[in-house]
GROMACS .gro file of C-alpha atoms in nm:
model
  115
    1UNK     CA    1  -9.998  -7.312  -3.212
    2UNK     CA    2 -10.080  -7.239  -3.557
    3UNK     CA    3  -9.742  -7.178  -3.745
    4UNK     CA    4  -9.586  -7.521  -3.614
    5UNK     CA    5  -9.934  -7.654  -3.795
    6UNK     CA    6  -9.863  -7.396  -4.093
    7UNK     CA    7  -9.517  -7.523  -4.118
    8UNK     CA    8  -9.502  -7.860  -4.127
    9UNK     CA    9  -9.792  -7.850  -4.277
   10UNK     CA   10  -9.648  -7.679  -4.604
   11UNK     CA   11  -9.329  -7.879  -4.567
   12UNK     CA   12  -9.455  -8.181  -4.615
   13UNK     CA   13  -9.547  -8.115  -4.940
   14UNK     CA   14  -9.188  -8.013  -5.036
   15UNK     CA   15  -9.093  -8.426  -4.987
   16UNK     CA   16  -8.868  -8.578  -5.287
   17UNK     CA   17  -9.072  -8.880  -5.352
   18UNK     CA   18  -9.273  -8.967  -5.659
   19UNK     CA   19  -9.615  -8.807  -5.782
   20UNK     CA   20  -9.802  -8.746  -6.084
   21UNK     CA   21  -9.778  -8.362  -6.029
   22UNK     CA   22  -9.385  -8.359  -6.058
   23UNK     CA   23  -9.260  -8.034  -5.932
   24UNK     CA   24  -9.591  -7.692  -5.875
   25UNK     CA   25  -9.315  -7.460  -5.985
   26UNK     CA   26  -9.259  -7.583  -6.279
   27UNK     CA   27  -9.630  -7.701  -6.376
   28UNK     CA   28  -9.626  -7.377  -6.628
   29UNK     CA   29  -9.340  -7.535  -6.788
   30UNK     CA   30  -9.423  -7.944  -6.744
   31UNK     CA   31  -9.810  -7.794  -6.897
   32UNK     CA   32  -9.606  -7.633  -7.270
   33UNK     CA   33  -9.443  -7.900  -7.311
   34UNK     CA   34  -9.732  -8.100  -7.330
   35UNK     CA   35  -9.861  -7.892  -7.579
   36UNK     CA   36  -9.593  -7.922  -7.825
   37UNK     CA   37  -9.529  -8.279  -7.808
   38UNK     CA   38  -9.897  -8.322  -7.834
   39UNK     CA   39  -9.854  -8.091  -8.128
   40UNK     CA   40  -9.605  -8.259  -8.229
   41UNK     CA   41  -9.771  -8.598  -8.214
   42UNK     CA   42 -10.056  -8.487  -8.359
   43UNK     CA   43  -9.865  -8.446  -8.661
   44UNK     CA   44  -9.658  -8.755  -8.680
   45UNK     CA   45 -10.026  -8.943  -8.682
   46UNK     CA   46 -10.180  -8.722  -8.913
   47UNK     CA   47  -9.906  -8.831  -9.156
   48UNK     CA   48  -9.978  -9.189  -9.116
   49UNK     CA   49 -10.277  -9.222  -9.156
   50UNK     CA   50 -10.262  -9.042  -9.504
   51UNK     CA   51  -9.958  -9.284  -9.605
   52UNK     CA   52 -10.195  -9.585  -9.465
   53UNK     CA   53 -10.524  -9.439  -9.579
   54UNK     CA   54 -10.416  -9.300  -9.932
   55UNK     CA   55 -10.207  -9.681  -9.992
   56UNK     CA   56 -10.483  -9.921  -9.818
   57UNK     CA   57 -10.392 -10.238  -9.978
   58UNK     CA   58 -10.092 -10.199 -10.148
   59UNK     CA   59  -9.972 -10.166  -9.659
   60UNK     CA   60 -10.144 -10.415  -9.615
   61UNK     CA   61  -9.974 -10.616  -9.929
   62UNK     CA   62  -9.614 -10.443  -9.789
   63UNK     CA   63  -9.704 -10.646  -9.417
   64UNK     CA   64  -9.791 -11.003  -9.605
   65UNK     CA   65  -9.485 -10.935  -9.808
   66UNK     CA   66  -9.195 -10.897  -9.504
   67UNK     CA   67  -9.145 -10.510  -9.605
   68UNK     CA   68  -9.187 -10.286  -9.871
   69UNK     CA   69  -9.187  -9.916 -10.052
   70UNK     CA   70  -9.591  -9.804  -9.810
   71UNK     CA   71  -9.469  -9.962  -9.510
   72UNK     CA   72  -9.108  -9.839  -9.442
   73UNK     CA   73  -9.316  -9.477  -9.559
   74UNK     CA   74  -9.533  -9.570  -9.245
   75UNK     CA   75  -9.276  -9.700  -9.014
   76UNK     CA   76  -9.032  -9.360  -9.147
   77UNK     CA   77  -9.308  -9.120  -9.104
   78UNK     CA   78  -9.447  -9.279  -8.698
   79UNK     CA   79  -9.108  -9.258  -8.565
   80UNK     CA   80  -9.015  -9.703  -8.559
   81UNK     CA   81  -8.659  -9.789  -8.466
   82UNK     CA   82  -8.479  -9.986  -8.775
   83UNK     CA   83  -8.344 -10.234  -8.513
   84UNK     CA   84  -8.746 -10.314  -8.452
   85UNK     CA   85  -8.891 -10.299  -8.794
   86UNK     CA   86  -8.825 -10.679  -8.844
   87UNK     CA   87  -8.967 -10.795  -8.486
   88UNK     CA   88  -9.251 -10.547  -8.540
   89UNK     CA   89  -9.349 -10.579  -8.890
   90UNK     CA   90  -9.430 -11.036  -8.776
   91UNK     CA   91  -9.664 -10.797  -8.531
   92UNK     CA   92  -9.821 -10.649  -8.793
   93UNK     CA   93  -9.806 -11.045  -9.004
   94UNK     CA   94 -10.007 -11.204  -8.657
   95UNK     CA   95 -10.278 -10.903  -8.647
   96UNK     CA   96 -10.306 -10.872  -9.033
   97UNK     CA   97 -10.655 -10.936  -8.966
   98UNK     CA   98 -10.795 -10.682  -8.750
   99UNK     CA   99 -10.626 -10.419  -9.015
  100UNK     CA  100 -10.810 -10.597  -9.263
  101UNK     CA  101 -11.117 -10.427  -9.053
  102UNK     CA  102 -10.911 -10.115  -8.962
  103UNK     CA  103 -10.708  -9.856  -9.102
  104UNK     CA  104 -10.734  -9.716  -8.844
  105UNK     CA  105 -10.658  -9.989  -8.593
  106UNK     CA  106 -10.318  -9.969  -8.836
  107UNK     CA  107 -10.202  -9.605  -8.836
  108UNK     CA  108 -10.250  -9.704  -8.360
  109UNK     CA  109 -10.010  -9.989  -8.417
  110UNK     CA  110  -9.747  -9.740  -8.610
  111UNK     CA  111  -9.748  -9.511  -8.337
  112UNK     CA  112  -9.725  -9.679  -7.987
  113UNK     CA  113  -9.455  -9.845  -8.270
  114UNK     CA  114  -9.269  -9.525  -8.316
  115UNK     CA  115  -9.312  -9.437  -7.950
   0.00000   0.00000   0.00000
């Protein structure tokens, strides 16, 4: 009696439906991939943060002007695609009041835009 119940329970776990855990057999690999991805993200974020904080007044001026060398350097470091930059600059301009108060908010926005 227990045998069929155990088989049903085990096979029920092997569904083709999407779930938040993914394939349990791939967890060790996906965990390692997550660690590597997080390290790369943190490195990129650190680069963007250094650019923004070291050139804070210049980057705000570049945003007001619709572009400039410091903003370009920060967008390159954040990985913002070339084709998205005009739209992203308009978004940065519309939120400039927020960035005047917080360089961290500007770093976060650039990282979000970079994906």
